[in-house]
Amino acid sequence: MNQVEKDNLDKLFLYHGNVLGAARTTVMALKSLIGAFAELECSQEDIYERYTELAAAIKGTQPQITPLNHMLEQFEEEMKPCWSKEKQDIKETAAKILNDKVKLFQSRAERVVRHGIQIIEERDGIVVHSASSMVTNVLIQAKEVLLKNFSVIVLQLDPVRTPQVALSLKQHDIPHIVIPAFNLDHYVNKANKILLGGVSVTRDLKVVAPVGTSTTLSLCRHNGIKSYLFANSFHFSHGLAEAQRIYRADQKIASSRTTYKLTTHSHDLVDMELIDVLIDEDGVVDSERLKAITG
């Protein structure tokens, strides 16, 4: 894989991560890898080399997709005795293990949602900021399963993702409005909770989250709006915040009067102190369990 191919893979994962979220991107990538093994045409001796080259590029995406990296690490550990088998056996074993990883990841995400719906109460006013699949599923199941009545303030962030969230809420008859994130100050008196997803929770207690999350959380905290982060344990990173490879872009901007460089980052690094409640597949994570998980 040459540098151009690696750069294109980075851009592909960055796009899908922003549009689908880390959880759905993880599942999509694992299913794509199953297809890649099935279609791979090379000698038995080359399969491992081809996989390791691709896996290294995936693990080096900007930012790192922590749950996907964990799934690949588990896959590699289970595949260790299998690389010397016949080519068809390698492909079949890889497909079985990867399918098991998809089911494992999805089951943990579902468990997070089952715990998450318990925090939704009657007449809640809920802010969502680039809602993750788990946040969306919490809202839908709170409405459909628990029959809770609440309203949602969707902060407009992404031209693809925001309409997806709004459509899901509309399809399930969940009252909602969509506003620019910078107008939230006009609606804080209508909200009491904000629900969040994240790409990673790092060992030094930072959350890799969609751009703008830090500013939104600061406003919410100032106005007494309680924050809830949903993340199954595969989102907990082995590494520190500085190792998460947040994508940075420098763009030259020209106007009639001057030229300057605009620097942007693809994600925020949010201090866990801004998060009131963290919920994983085992329920609310207290400070001691969080230290044990991230340590």
CSV table of C-alpha atoms in Angstrom, one decimal:
chain,number,residue,atom,x,y,z
A,1,MET,CA,0.0,0.0,0.0
A,2,ASN,CA,1.6,3.2,-1.1
A,3,GLN,CA,1.3,6.6,0.6
A,4,VAL,CA,-1.5,7.8,-1.7
A,5,GLU,CA,-3.6,4.7,-0.9
A,6,LYS,CA,-3.0,5.2,2.8
A,7,ASP,CA,-4.0,8.9,2.6
A,8,ASN,CA,-7.2,7.9,0.7
A,9,LEU,CA,-8.0,5.2,3.4
A,10,ASP,CA,-7.5,7.9,6.1
A,11,LYS,CA,-10.0,10.2,4.3
A,12,LEU,CA,-12.5,7.4,3.8
A,13,PHE,CA,-12.4,6.5,7.5
A,14,LEU,CA,-12.6,10.1,8.5
A,15,TYR,CA,-15.7,10.6,6.3
A,16,HIS,CA,-17.5,7.5,7.5
A,17,GLY,CA,-16.5,8.2,11.1
A,18,ASN,CA,-18.1,11.6,10.9
A,19,VAL,CA,-21.2,10.5,9.1
A,20,LEU,CA,-21.9,7.1,10.7
A,21,GLY,CA,-20.1,7.5,14.1
A,22,ALA,CA,-17.5,5.2,15.5
A,23,ALA,CA,-19.8,2.3,16.3
A,24,ARG,CA,-21.4,1.9,12.9
A,25,THR,CA,-18.0,2.5,11.2
A,26,THR,CA,-16.6,-0.3,13.3
A,27,VAL,CA,-19.3,-2.7,12.1
A,28,MET,CA,-19.0,-1.6,8.5
A,29,ALA,CA,-15.2,-2.0,8.5
A,30,LEU,CA,-15.4,-5.5,10.0
A,31,LYS,CA,-18.0,-6.6,7.4
A,32,SER,CA,-15.9,-5.1,4.7
A,33,LEU,CA,-12.9,-7.0,5.9
A,34,ILE,CA,-14.9,-10.2,5.7
A,35,GLY,CA,-15.6,-9.4,2.1
A,36,ALA,CA,-11.9,-8.6,1.4
A,37,PHE,CA,-10.8,-12.0,2.8
A,38,ALA,CA,-13.4,-13.7,0.6
A,39,GLU,CA,-12.3,-11.9,-2.6
A,40,LEU,CA,-8.5,-12.0,-1.9
A,41,GLU,CA,-6.5,-13.5,-4.7
A,42,CYS,CA,-3.0,-14.4,-3.7
A,43,SER,CA,-0.9,-17.3,-2.4
A,44,GLN,CA,-1.4,-18.8,1.0
A,45,GLU,CA,2.0,-17.4,2.0
A,46,ASP,CA,1.0,-13.8,1.1
A,47,ILE,CA,-2.4,-13.6,3.0
A,48,TYR,CA,-0.9,-12.7,6.3
A,49,GLU,CA,1.4,-10.0,4.8
A,50,ARG,CA,-1.6,-8.5,2.9
A,51,TYR,CA,-3.7,-8.5,6.1
A,52,THR,CA,-1.0,-6.9,8.3
A,53,GLU,CA,-0.4,-4.1,5.7
A,54,LEU,CA,-4.1,-3.3,5.7
A,55,ALA,CA,-4.5,-3.6,9.4
A,56,ALA,CA,-1.6,-1.3,10.1
A,57,ALA,CA,-3.2,1.4,7.9
A,58,ILE,CA,-6.6,1.0,9.6
A,59,LYS,CA,-5.0,1.3,13.1
A,60,GLY,CA,-3.2,4.5,12.0
A,61,THR,CA,-6.3,6.4,10.9
A,62,GLN,CA,-6.9,10.0,12.0
A,63,PRO,CA,-8.4,9.9,14.6
A,64,GLN,CA,-7.9,6.3,15.7
A,65,ILE,CA,-11.1,4.4,15.8
A,66,THR,CA,-10.6,2.7,19.2
A,67,PRO,CA,-13.4,0.1,19.1
A,68,LEU,CA,-12.3,-1.1,15.6
A,69,ASN,CA,-8.7,-1.3,16.8
A,70,HIS,CA,-9.8,-3.5,19.8
A,71,MET,CA,-11.7,-5.8,17.4
A,72,LEU,CA,-8.7,-6.2,15.2
A,73,GLU,CA,-6.4,-6.9,18.1
A,74,GLN,CA,-8.8,-9.7,19.3
A,75,PHE,CA,-9.0,-11.0,15.7
A,76,GLU,CA,-5.3,-11.2,15.4
A,77,GLU,CA,-4.9,-13.0,18.7
A,78,GLU,CA,-7.4,-15.6,17.7
A,79,MET,CA,-5.9,-16.0,14.2
A,80,LYS,CA,-2.4,-16.7,15.4
A,81,PRO,CA,-2.6,-20.5,15.0
A,82,CYS,CA,-4.4,-20.2,11.7
A,83,TRP,CA,-2.1,-18.4,9.3
A,84,SER,CA,-0.3,-21.6,8.3
A,85,LYS,CA,-3.5,-23.4,7.3
A,86,GLU,CA,-4.6,-23.9,3.7
A,87,LYS,CA,-5.8,-20.8,1.9
A,88,GLN,CA,-9.5,-21.7,2.0
A,89,ASP,CA,-9.3,-22.6,5.7
A,90,ILE,CA,-7.7,-19.3,6.5
A,91,LYS,CA,-10.5,-17.4,4.7
A,92,GLU,CA,-13.2,-19.4,6.3
A,93,THR,CA,-11.7,-19.1,9.8
A,94,ALA,CA,-11.1,-15.3,9.4
A,95,ALA,CA,-14.7,-14.9,8.3
A,96,LYS,CA,-16.1,-16.8,11.3
A,97,ILE,CA,-13.9,-14.9,13.8
A,98,LEU,CA,-14.8,-11.5,12.3
A,99,ASN,CA,-18.5,-12.3,12.2
A,100,ASP,CA,-18.2,-13.3,15.9
A,101,LYS,CA,-16.6,-9.9,16.6
A,102,VAL,CA,-19.4,-8.0,14.8
A,103,LYS,CA,-21.9,-9.9,17.0
A,104,LEU,CA,-19.9,-9.2,20.2
A,105,PHE,CA,-19.6,-5.5,19.4
A,106,GLN,CA,-23.3,-5.2,18.6
A,107,SER,CA,-24.3,-7.0,21.7
A,108,ARG,CA,-22.3,-4.6,23.9
A,109,ALA,CA,-23.8,-1.6,22.1
A,110,GLU,CA,-27.3,-3.0,22.7
A,111,ARG,CA,-26.5,-3.5,26.4
A,112,VAL,CA,-25.5,0.2,26.6
A,113,VAL,CA,-28.8,1.2,25.1
A,114,ARG,CA,-30.7,-1.0,27.6
A,115,HIS,CA,-29.0,0.9,30.5
A,116,GLY,CA,-29.3,4.2,28.7
A,117,ILE,CA,-33.1,4.3,28.3
A,118,GLN,CA,-33.4,4.1,32.1
A,119,ILE,CA,-32.2,7.7,32.4
A,120,ILE,CA,-34.9,9.1,30.2
A,121,GLU,CA,-37.8,10.6,32.2
A,122,GLU,CA,-41.2,12.1,31.4
A,123,ARG,CA,-41.0,15.7,30.0
A,124,ASP,CA,-37.2,15.6,29.6
A,125,GLY,CA,-35.8,18.3,27.3
A,126,ILE,CA,-32.8,16.5,25.7
A,127,VAL,CA,-30.0,18.1,23.7
A,128,VAL,CA,-28.2,15.9,21.1
A,129,HIS,CA,-24.9,17.0,19.5
A,130,SER,CA,-24.1,14.9,16.4
A,131,ALA,CA,-26.0,12.0,17.9
A,132,SER,CA,-24.2,8.6,17.8
A,133,SER,CA,-26.1,5.4,16.9
A,134,MET,CA,-26.3,4.6,20.6
A,135,VAL,CA,-27.8,8.0,21.5
A,136,THR,CA,-30.3,7.7,18.6
A,137,ASN,CA,-31.3,4.1,19.8
A,138,VAL,CA,-31.6,5.3,23.4
A,139,LEU,CA,-34.1,8.0,22.3
A,140,ILE,CA,-36.0,5.6,20.0
A,141,GLN,CA,-36.3,2.8,22.6
A,142,ALA,CA,-37.2,5.2,25.4
A,143,LYS,CA,-40.1,6.3,23.2
A,144,GLU,CA,-41.1,2.9,21.7
A,145,VAL,CA,-40.4,0.6,24.6
A,146,LEU,CA,-40.8,2.7,27.8
A,147,LEU,CA,-43.5,5.0,26.2
A,148,LYS,CA,-41.7,8.1,27.6
A,149,ASN,CA,-42.8,11.5,26.5
A,150,PHE,CA,-39.9,13.9,25.9
A,151,SER,CA,-38.6,16.5,23.4
A,152,VAL,CA,-35.3,16.8,21.7
A,153,ILE,CA,-33.1,19.7,20.6
A,154,VAL,CA,-30.9,18.6,17.7
A,155,LEU,CA,-27.8,20.7,17.2
A,156,GLN,CA,-27.0,21.1,13.5
A,157,LEU,CA,-23.5,20.0,12.8
A,158,ASP,CA,-23.0,17.8,9.8
A,159,PRO,CA,-24.9,18.2,6.5
A,160,VAL,CA,-25.4,14.4,6.3
A,161,ARG,CA,-25.6,13.3,10.0
A,162,THR,CA,-28.0,16.0,11.2
A,163,PRO,CA,-30.7,15.1,8.6
A,164,GLN,CA,-30.3,11.4,9.6
A,165,VAL,CA,-31.0,12.2,13.2
A,166,ALA,CA,-33.9,14.4,12.4
A,167,LEU,CA,-35.4,11.8,10.1
A,168,SER,CA,-35.1,9.0,12.8
A,169,LEU,CA,-36.9,11.3,15.3
A,170,LYS,CA,-39.6,12.2,12.8
A,171,GLN,CA,-40.2,8.5,11.9
A,172,HIS,CA,-40.7,7.6,15.6
A,173,ASP,CA,-42.9,10.7,16.4
A,174,ILE,CA,-40.4,12.1,18.8
A,175,PRO,CA,-41.0,15.9,19.2
A,176,HIS,CA,-37.9,17.8,18.2
A,177,ILE,CA,-36.4,21.0,16.7
A,178,VAL,CA,-33.2,21.5,14.8
A,179,ILE,CA,-31.1,24.5,15.6
A,180,PRO,CA,-27.5,25.7,14.8
A,181,ALA,CA,-25.2,24.7,17.7
A,182,PHE,CA,-24.2,28.3,18.2
A,183,ASN,CA,-27.9,29.2,19.0
A,184,LEU,CA,-28.2,26.7,21.9
A,185,ASP,CA,-28.0,29.6,24.4
A,186,HIS,CA,-31.5,30.6,23.3
A,187,TYR,CA,-32.9,27.2,24.3
A,188,VAL,CA,-31.1,26.2,27.5
A,189,ASN,CA,-34.2,26.9,29.5
A,190,LYS,CA,-36.0,24.1,27.6
A,191,ALA,CA,-33.4,21.4,28.3
A,192,ASN,CA,-32.3,19.4,31.3
A,193,LYS,CA,-30.1,16.7,29.7
A,194,ILE,CA,-27.5,16.3,26.9
A,195,LEU,CA,-26.8,12.9,25.5
A,196,LEU,CA,-23.4,12.1,23.8
A,197,GLY,CA,-21.4,9.5,22.0
A,198,GLY,CA,-17.7,9.4,21.5
A,199,VAL,CA,-14.9,7.8,19.5
A,200,SER,CA,-12.7,7.0,22.4
A,201,VAL,CA,-12.2,7.5,26.1
A,202,THR,CA,-8.4,7.7,26.8
A,203,ARG,CA,-6.3,6.6,29.7
A,204,ASP,CA,-5.8,10.2,30.8
A,205,LEU,CA,-9.6,10.7,30.9
A,206,LYS,CA,-10.2,12.6,27.7
A,207,VAL,CA,-13.0,11.9,25.2
A,208,VAL,CA,-12.5,12.1,21.5
A,209,ALA,CA,-15.8,13.5,20.4
A,210,PRO,CA,-17.3,15.4,17.4
A,211,VAL,CA,-16.1,18.9,16.9
A,212,GLY,CA,-17.9,21.5,19.0
A,213,THR,CA,-18.6,19.1,21.9
A,214,SER,CA,-16.4,20.9,24.4
A,215,THR,CA,-18.1,24.3,23.8
A,216,THR,CA,-21.6,22.8,23.9
A,217,LEU,CA,-20.8,20.9,27.2
A,218,SER,CA,-19.4,24.0,28.8
A,219,LEU,CA,-22.6,25.9,28.0
A,220,CYS,CA,-24.7,23.0,29.3
A,221,ARG,CA,-22.8,22.7,32.5
A,222,HIS,CA,-23.1,26.5,33.2
A,223,ASN,CA,-26.9,26.2,32.8
A,224,GLY,CA,-27.3,23.0,34.9
A,225,ILE,CA,-28.0,20.7,32.0
A,226,LYS,CA,-26.7,17.2,33.0
A,227,SER,CA,-24.5,15.3,30.5
A,228,TYR,CA,-24.6,11.6,29.7
A,229,LEU,CA,-21.9,9.8,27.6
A,230,PHE,CA,-22.7,6.4,26.2
A,231,ALA,CA,-19.8,4.2,25.2
A,232,ASN,CA,-19.3,0.5,25.5
A,233,SER,CA,-16.0,-0.7,26.9
A,234,PHE,CA,-14.5,-1.2,23.4
A,235,HIS,CA,-14.3,2.6,23.2
A,236,PHE,CA,-11.9,2.7,26.1
A,237,SER,CA,-8.4,3.3,24.6
A,238,HIS,CA,-5.1,1.9,25.8
A,239,GLY,CA,-3.4,5.1,24.8
A,240,LEU,CA,-3.3,8.7,26.0
A,241,ALA,CA,-5.1,11.7,24.3
A,242,GLU,CA,-2.0,12.8,22.5
A,243,ALA,CA,-1.8,9.4,20.7
A,244,GLN,CA,-5.3,9.5,19.2
A,245,ARG,CA,-4.1,11.2,16.0
A,246,ILE,CA,-6.8,13.9,15.7
A,247,TYR,CA,-6.9,15.0,12.1
A,248,ARG,CA,-5.6,18.5,11.5
A,249,ALA,CA,-6.0,20.5,8.3
A,250,ASP,CA,-4.4,23.8,7.2
A,251,GLN,CA,-6.2,25.7,4.6
A,252,LYS,CA,-5.1,28.9,2.8
A,253,ILE,CA,-7.9,31.5,2.9
A,254,ALA,CA,-7.7,34.5,0.6
A,255,SER,CA,-10.0,37.6,0.8
A,256,SER,CA,-9.9,41.0,-0.9
A,257,ARG,CA,-7.8,42.4,1.9
A,258,THR,CA,-5.5,39.7,3.2
A,259,THR,CA,-4.5,36.0,3.1
A,260,TYR,CA,-4.3,33.8,6.1
A,261,LYS,CA,-4.0,30.1,7.1
A,262,LEU,CA,-7.0,28.5,8.7
A,263,THR,CA,-6.2,25.5,11.0
A,264,THR,CA,-9.0,23.1,11.9
A,265,HIS,CA,-9.2,19.8,13.8
A,266,SER,CA,-11.7,17.0,13.0
A,267,HIS,CA,-12.6,16.2,16.6
A,268,ASP,CA,-12.6,17.7,20.1
A,269,LEU,CA,-10.7,16.4,23.1
A,270,VAL,CA,-13.1,16.7,25.9
A,271,ASP,CA,-12.1,16.6,29.6
A,272,MET,CA,-14.1,13.9,31.4
A,273,GLU,CA,-14.7,16.4,34.2
A,274,LEU,CA,-17.3,17.9,31.8
A,275,ILE,CA,-19.2,14.6,31.7
A,276,ASP,CA,-21.6,14.0,34.6
A,277,VAL,CA,-22.5,10.3,33.9
A,278,LEU,CA,-20.7,7.7,31.8
A,279,ILE,CA,-22.7,4.6,30.9
A,280,ASP,CA,-21.2,1.4,29.4
A,281,GLU,CA,-22.6,-2.1,28.9
A,282,ASP,CA,-22.6,-2.7,32.7
A,283,GLY,CA,-24.4,0.5,33.6
A,284,VAL,CA,-23.2,3.7,35.2
A,285,VAL,CA,-19.4,3.8,35.5
A,286,ASP,CA,-18.3,5.2,38.8
A,287,SER,CA,-14.9,6.9,39.3
A,288,GLU,CA,-13.2,3.8,40.7
A,289,ARG,CA,-14.4,1.5,37.8
A,290,LEU,CA,-13.4,4.2,35.3
A,291,LYS,CA,-9.9,4.3,36.8
A,292,ALA,CA,-9.7,0.5,36.6
A,293,ILE,CA,-10.9,0.5,33.0
A,294,THR,CA,-8.7,3.2,31.7
A,295,GLY,CA,-5.6,2.3,33.8
